[in-house]
Amino acid sequence: MSGHIAVIGAGLVGAGWAIVFARSGHEVRVFDASETIRERLPSHFRASLEAMATYDLITDVDMVLRRITVCCSVSDAVVGADYVQESVVERVDLKREVCAEIDCYLGPLSLVGSSTSGLPASSFTEGCANRERFVVAHPVNPPHLVPVVEIVPAPWTNDTTVQKTRDLMQSVGQAPVVVTREIPGFILNRLQGALLDEAWWLFDQGYATAEDIDKTVKYGLGLRWAFMGPFETIDLNAPTGIDDYARRLGPMYVELAEGRPPAGPWSDDAVRRATEERRAALPADQIDARRAWRDNRLMALVASQRKLVP
Amino acid sequence: MSGHIAVIGAGLVGAGWAIVFARSGHEVRVFDASETIRERLPSHFRASLEAMATYDLITDVDMVLRRITVCCSVSDAVVGADYVQESVVERVDLKREVCAEIDCYLGPLSLVGSSTSGLPASSFTEGCANRERFVVAHPVNPPHLVPVVEIVPAPWTNDTTVQKTRDLMQSVGQAPVVVTREIPGFILNRLQGALLDEAWWLFDQGYATAEDIDKTVKYGLGLRWAFMGPFETIDLNAPTGIDDYARRLGPMYVELAEGRPPAGPWSDDAVRRATEERRAALPADQIDARRAWRDNRLMALVASQRKLVP
């Protein structure tokens, strides 16, 4: 790539994206409609990068900082960009408006990835002149610490856009996955939702506390899923592999699925009780501090995994 | 506790249990009905402990080894034990037979935990004279690396047994969770099953490759679930906590759940295609080596997490 990368919308997600691209050597131009956010960005970038440096996730904070420019308009950021990461607030009307503006300034070969976590690209890119070069590139927050990116084409997104966005994400150290066509929740939130629904139901029925359900994941399932996916996990959990596992344990999983309740909202009573339990474990005025703990744990985890055989 | 701990059945799970108890200072007496297994145990224990020592998970291999005695009968192992961990093969008739024998030699205050991953304790302890002191204590394989233990009472298990088993597990460095009453799959496999069913369906419908679904977990969801459970994760993912998250994102999860297919077996075609994909990524003759990799990664992960704020 000869040009720079533009990031439009610089809340937590957009700011994380700017770090992702800048740390891997790209020049980044960032725009946010809020002047308050724009003014806060330089100190925010410095704080994030200095935290990463303490975990050896980055070496030269100043060099990375110098690659990021905060711009005062969409056009300043987008003109000349090879790739644009759209990260504005999750509202379809706003996404449509911002994508239309990006579309006006887009170079003839430039691509646009949207950070949307749930809106299909088809709901906000249909009117774009270059709509075949718009795609969803959904990260997990914060993108500079959690590498997965879901790449999801609209029906009119062309294959080159999918492939090049995937290659770009790979080249900047993210972990791109391709979702072949649009589906609500993409892959990540569908998997999370399936587990959450079961967790809420078990809690609601009184089988275990929220704390014990959390422990079952963090001291059990999550320890394997942190470096293997669910398929590799079961592939290694039967003598001759995944088909062997399906033969041995498939019938048990059918029985468990048959015991599951039909789709429906999490019960109000369960939400109320889980909130009580969580606020007893973590008072409201300590949530922010716990988020900082989470980010530190993520940095430590990512840093330790980098040293290991994938 | 004044007496020792007995482990009955010494396949991978039972052998792992012997290490769990011995490393935390308990005298352990192990029995397996197979003479071949009994003869192999000392070298197996040494190899496991030496691997753990390389990750600083244990300091004195010989001291731990000296605490483990391989016995030649159930009675030799069980007489005088404060706690018995039953880990024989997952067959209800065999569990019933072995539990009846353990029951004969059980001290007046001694407890029995079963490693069963799916059989309810009520299906194999009903006839025991001391059945109120039998409970499920289900580990994840291998128990000396993955700390979670699901404690699940039969209807006749008394509260003291649940509480004392939980305390014992906590004291030996495991992570006990209490499932308040019997349910197929307990907590862990129900959560795993919910996610697996969704993963299989997405794969079957061609939304993503098995590799990309695995990446979505290991580079996304699993990085958080390795140190937070699903409830803590969402509690930190909305400005004011879990109830705020439920309000904001509950409707999305209802939509995702409504799109899920009804319960049923994983499709034969999906299993066939996933097997092809897995065997292309990991040939059959490399599965054993990959299991060793998995155990090394688990040791590295557990060792790195021990140094961090929980």
PDB file of N, CA and C in Angstrom, chain A residues 194-243:
ATOM      1  N   ALA A 194     -25.274 -17.980  22.066  1.00  0.00           N
ATOM      2  CA  ALA A 194     -25.681 -19.357  22.382  1.00  0.00           C
ATOM      3  C   ALA A 194     -25.223 -19.714  23.793  1.00  0.00           C
ATOM      4  N   LEU A 195     -23.988 -19.372  24.112  1.00  0.00           N
ATOM      5  CA  LEU A 195     -23.483 -19.683  25.452  1.00  0.00           C
ATOM      6  C   LEU A 195     -24.173 -18.830  26.517  1.00  0.00           C
ATOM      7  N   LEU A 196     -24.378 -17.544  26.214  1.00  0.00           N
ATOM      8  CA  LEU A 196     -25.039 -16.656  27.186  1.00  0.00           C
ATOM      9  C   LEU A 196     -26.464 -17.115  27.483  1.00  0.00           C
ATOM     10  N   ASP A 197     -27.198 -17.488  26.443  1.00  0.00           N
ATOM     11  CA  ASP A 197     -28.581 -17.918  26.670  1.00  0.00           C
ATOM     12  C   ASP A 197     -28.626 -19.114  27.621  1.00  0.00           C
ATOM     13  N   GLU A 198     -27.712 -20.064  27.415  1.00  0.00           N
ATOM     14  CA  GLU A 198     -27.669 -21.236  28.290  1.00  0.00           C
ATOM     15  C   GLU A 198     -27.262 -20.823  29.709  1.00  0.00           C
ATOM     16  N   ALA A 199     -26.285 -19.910  29.798  1.00  0.00           N
ATOM     17  CA  ALA A 199     -25.823 -19.448  31.110  1.00  0.00           C
ATOM     18  C   ALA A 199     -26.953 -18.755  31.878  1.00  0.00           C
ATOM     19  N   TRP A 200     -27.678 -17.878  31.175  1.00  0.00           N
ATOM     20  CA  TRP A 200     -28.801 -17.178  31.822  1.00  0.00           C
ATOM     21  C   TRP A 200     -29.873 -18.164  32.272  1.00  0.00           C
ATOM     22  N   TRP A 201     -30.144 -19.162  31.458  1.00  0.00           N
ATOM     23  CA  TRP A 201     -31.181 -20.130  31.813  1.00  0.00           C
ATOM     24  C   TRP A 201     -30.763 -20.951  33.045  1.00  0.00           C
ATOM     25  N   LEU A 202     -29.517 -21.412  33.065  1.00  0.00           N
ATOM     26  CA  LEU A 202     -29.029 -22.183  34.220  1.00  0.00           C
ATOM     27  C   LEU A 202     -29.080 -21.333  35.488  1.00  0.00           C
ATOM     28  N   PHE A 203     -28.706 -20.064  35.347  1.00  0.00           N
ATOM     29  CA  PHE A 203     -28.760 -19.160  36.494  1.00  0.00           C
ATOM     30  C   PHE A 203     -30.209 -18.938  36.933  1.00  0.00           C
ATOM     31  N   ASP A 204     -31.073 -18.683  35.969  1.00  0.00           N
ATOM     32  CA  ASP A 204     -32.479 -18.405  36.258  1.00  0.00           C
ATOM     33  C   ASP A 204     -33.143 -19.584  36.972  1.00  0.00           C
ATOM     34  N   GLN A 205     -32.777 -20.791  36.573  1.00  0.00           N
ATOM     35  CA  GLN A 205     -33.363 -21.992  37.169  1.00  0.00           C
ATOM     36  C   GLN A 205     -32.702 -22.358  38.496  1.00  0.00           C
ATOM     37  N   GLY A 206     -31.715 -21.588  38.905  1.00  0.00           N
ATOM     38  CA  GLY A 206     -31.095 -21.835  40.208  1.00  0.00           C
ATOM     39  C   GLY A 206     -30.097 -22.973  40.239  1.00  0.00           C
ATOM     40  N   TYR A 207     -29.594 -23.389  39.086  1.00  0.00           N
ATOM     41  CA  TYR A 207     -28.616 -24.485  39.096  1.00  0.00           C
ATOM     42  C   TYR A 207     -27.268 -24.052  39.652  1.00  0.00           C
ATOM     43  N   ALA A 208     -26.943 -22.789  39.489  1.00  0.00           N
ATOM     44  CA  ALA A 208     -25.658 -22.303  40.009  1.00  0.00           C
ATOM     45  C   ALA A 208     -25.705 -20.788  40.114  1.00  0.00           C
ATOM     46  N   THR A 209     -24.807 -20.235  40.912  1.00  0.00           N
ATOM     47  CA  THR A 209     -24.690 -18.784  40.997  1.00  0.00           C
ATOM     48  C   THR A 209     -24.008 -18.255  39.730  1.00  0.00           C
ATOM     49  N   ALA A 210     -24.151 -16.952  39.505  1.00  0.00           N
ATOM     50  CA  ALA A 210     -23.438 -16.335  38.374  1.00  0.00           C
ATOM     51  C   ALA A 210     -21.937 -16.508  38.563  1.00  0.00           C
ATOM     52  N   GLU A 211     -21.486 -16.396  39.801  1.00  0.00           N
ATOM     53  CA  GLU A 211     -20.053 -16.565  40.075  1.00  0.00           C
ATOM     54  C   GLU A 211     -19.587 -17.972  39.681  1.00  0.00           C
ATOM     55  N   ASP A 212     -20.370 -18.993  40.041  1.00  0.00           N
ATOM     56  CA  ASP A 212     -19.935 -20.356  39.723  1.00  0.00           C
ATOM     57  C   ASP A 212     -20.034 -20.646  38.220  1.00  0.00           C
ATOM     58  N   ILE A 213     -20.997 -20.055  37.544  1.00  0.00           N
ATOM     59  CA  ILE A 213     -21.052 -20.215  36.080  1.00  0.00           C
ATOM     60  C   ILE A 213     -19.831 -19.537  35.449  1.00  0.00           C
ATOM     61  N   ASP A 214     -19.496 -18.360  35.957  1.00  0.00           N
ATOM     62  CA  ASP A 214     -18.282 -17.686  35.461  1.00  0.00           C
ATOM     63  C   ASP A 214     -17.032 -18.533  35.717  1.00  0.00           C
ATOM     64  N   LYS A 215     -16.953 -19.130  36.903  1.00  0.00           N
ATOM     65  CA  LYS A 215     -15.787 -19.968  37.223  1.00  0.00           C
ATOM     66  C   LYS A 215     -15.692 -21.179  36.290  1.00  0.00           C
ATOM     67  N   THR A 216     -16.849 -21.735  35.933  1.00  0.00           N
ATOM     68  CA  THR A 216     -16.850 -22.901  35.033  1.00  0.00           C
ATOM     69  C   THR A 216     -16.209 -22.554  33.699  1.00  0.00           C
ATOM     70  N   VAL A 217     -16.415 -21.311  33.270  1.00  0.00           N
ATOM     71  CA  VAL A 217     -15.807 -20.882  32.013  1.00  0.00           C
ATOM     72  C   VAL A 217     -14.342 -20.500  32.226  1.00  0.00           C
ATOM     73  N   LYS A 218     -14.072 -19.631  33.193  1.00  0.00           N
ATOM     74  CA  LYS A 218     -12.699 -19.097  33.263  1.00  0.00           C
ATOM     75  C   LYS A 218     -11.692 -20.101  33.803  1.00  0.00           C
ATOM     76  N   TYR A 219     -12.122 -21.051  34.592  1.00  0.00           N
ATOM     77  CA  TYR A 219     -11.200 -22.085  35.074  1.00  0.00           C
ATOM     78  C   TYR A 219     -11.398 -23.407  34.335  1.00  0.00           C
ATOM     79  N   GLY A 220     -12.207 -23.384  33.274  1.00  0.00           N
ATOM     80  CA  GLY A 220     -12.469 -24.620  32.536  1.00  0.00           C
ATOM     81  C   GLY A 220     -12.437 -24.368  31.036  1.00  0.00           C
ATOM     82  N   LEU A 221     -13.625 -24.185  30.465  1.00  0.00           N
ATOM     83  CA  LEU A 221     -13.740 -24.043  29.012  1.00  0.00           C
ATOM     84  C   LEU A 221     -12.834 -22.958  28.437  1.00  0.00           C
ATOM     85  N   GLY A 222     -12.782 -21.816  29.109  1.00  0.00           N
ATOM     86  CA  GLY A 222     -12.050 -20.673  28.569  1.00  0.00           C
ATOM     87  C   GLY A 222     -10.549 -20.902  28.485  1.00  0.00           C
ATOM     88  N   LEU A 223     -10.028 -21.770  29.345  1.00  0.00           N
ATOM     89  CA  LEU A 223      -8.582 -22.037  29.310  1.00  0.00           C
ATOM     90  C   LEU A 223      -8.190 -22.751  28.027  1.00  0.00           C
ATOM     91  N   ARG A 224      -9.091 -23.543  27.473  1.00  0.00           N
ATOM     92  CA  ARG A 224      -8.772 -24.191  26.204  1.00  0.00           C
ATOM     93  C   ARG A 224      -9.112 -23.274  25.037  1.00  0.00           C
ATOM     94  N   TRP A 225     -10.263 -22.608  25.152  1.00  0.00           N
ATOM     95  CA  TRP A 225     -10.703 -21.749  24.055  1.00  0.00           C
ATOM     96  C   TRP A 225      -9.799 -20.526  23.866  1.00  0.00           C
ATOM     97  N   ALA A 226      -8.928 -20.229  24.830  1.00  0.00           N
ATOM     98  CA  ALA A 226      -8.017 -19.091  24.685  1.00  0.00           C
ATOM     99  C   ALA A 226      -6.914 -19.379  23.676  1.00  0.00           C
ATOM    100  N   PHE A 227      -6.693 -20.656  23.338  1.00  0.00           N
ATOM    101  CA  PHE A 227      -5.661 -20.926  22.328  1.00  0.00           C
ATOM    102  C   PHE A 227      -6.083 -21.993  21.318  1.00  0.00           C
ATOM    103  N   MET A 228      -7.280 -22.584  21.512  1.00  0.00           N
ATOM    104  CA  MET A 228      -7.832 -23.498  20.506  1.00  0.00           C
ATOM    105  C   MET A 228      -9.285 -23.092  20.323  1.00  0.00           C
ATOM    106  N   GLY A 229      -9.820 -23.249  19.171  1.00  0.00           N
ATOM    107  CA  GLY A 229     -11.247 -23.020  19.010  1.00  0.00           C
ATOM    108  C   GLY A 229     -12.028 -24.252  19.447  1.00  0.00           C
ATOM    109  N   PRO A 230     -13.353 -24.169  19.360  1.00  0.00           N
ATOM    110  CA  PRO A 230     -14.184 -25.315  19.778  1.00  0.00           C
ATOM    111  C   PRO A 230     -13.957 -26.568  18.935  1.00  0.00           C
ATOM    112  N   PHE A 231     -13.690 -26.395  17.634  1.00  0.00           N
ATOM    113  CA  PHE A 231     -13.485 -27.581  16.787  1.00  0.00           C
ATOM    114  C   PHE A 231     -12.150 -28.255  17.092  1.00  0.00           C
ATOM    115  N   GLU A 232     -11.091 -27.461  17.209  1.00  0.00           N
ATOM    116  CA  GLU A 232      -9.809 -28.092  17.531  1.00  0.00           C
ATOM    117  C   GLU A 232      -9.881 -28.751  18.911  1.00  0.00           C
ATOM    118  N   THR A 233     -10.573 -28.095  19.840  1.00  0.00           N
ATOM    119  CA  THR A 233     -10.713 -28.669  21.179  1.00  0.00           C
ATOM    120  C   THR A 233     -11.305 -30.074  21.126  1.00  0.00           C
ATOM    121  N   ILE A 234     -12.409 -30.242  20.406  1.00  0.00           N
ATOM    122  CA  ILE A 234     -13.032 -31.579  20.388  1.00  0.00           C
ATOM    123  C   ILE A 234     -12.243 -32.531  19.489  1.00  0.00           C
ATOM    124  N   ASP A 235     -11.545 -31.981  18.480  1.00  0.00           N
ATOM    125  CA  ASP A 235     -10.720 -32.836  17.620  1.00  0.00           C
ATOM    126  C   ASP A 235      -9.638 -33.547  18.452  1.00  0.00           C
ATOM    127  N   LEU A 236      -9.141 -32.855  19.478  1.00  0.00           N
ATOM    128  CA  LEU A 236      -8.088 -33.444  20.323  1.00  0.00           C
ATOM    129  C   LEU A 236      -8.668 -34.222  21.501  1.00  0.00           C
ATOM    130  N   ASN A 237      -9.997 -34.207  21.636  1.00  0.00           N
ATOM    131  CA  ASN A 237     -10.625 -34.813  22.819  1.00  0.00           C
ATOM    132  C   ASN A 237     -11.245 -36.177  22.579  1.00  0.00           C
ATOM    133  N   ALA A 238     -10.926 -36.818  21.475  1.00  0.00           N
ATOM    134  CA  ALA A 238     -11.351 -38.209  21.252  1.00  0.00           C
ATOM    135  C   ALA A 238     -10.172 -38.884  20.560  1.00  0.00           C
ATOM    136  N   PRO A 239      -9.987 -40.175  20.799  1.00  0.00           N
ATOM    137  CA  PRO A 239      -8.758 -40.833  20.338  1.00  0.00           C
ATOM    138  C   PRO A 239      -8.403 -40.565  18.876  1.00  0.00           C
ATOM    139  N   THR A 240      -9.377 -40.656  17.955  1.00  0.00           N
ATOM    140  CA  THR A 240      -8.979 -40.493  16.554  1.00  0.00           C
ATOM    141  C   THR A 240      -9.496 -39.208  15.920  1.00  0.00           C
ATOM    142  N   GLY A 241      -9.988 -38.274  16.719  1.00  0.00           N
ATOM    143  CA  GLY A 241     -10.321 -36.970  16.152  1.00  0.00           C
ATOM    144  C   GLY A 241     -11.786 -36.588  16.225  1.00  0.00           C
ATOM    145  N   ILE A 242     -12.135 -35.551  15.478  1.00  0.00           N
ATOM    146  CA  ILE A 242     -13.434 -34.889  15.609  1.00  0.00           C
ATOM    147  C   ILE A 242     -14.600 -35.800  15.231  1.00  0.00           C
ATOM    148  N   ASP A 243     -14.420 -36.674  14.232  1.00  0.00           N
ATOM    149  CA  ASP A 243     -15.525 -37.574  13.876  1.00  0.00           C
ATOM    150  C   ASP A 243     -15.745 -38.608  14.969  1.00  0.00           C
TER     151      ASP A 243
END
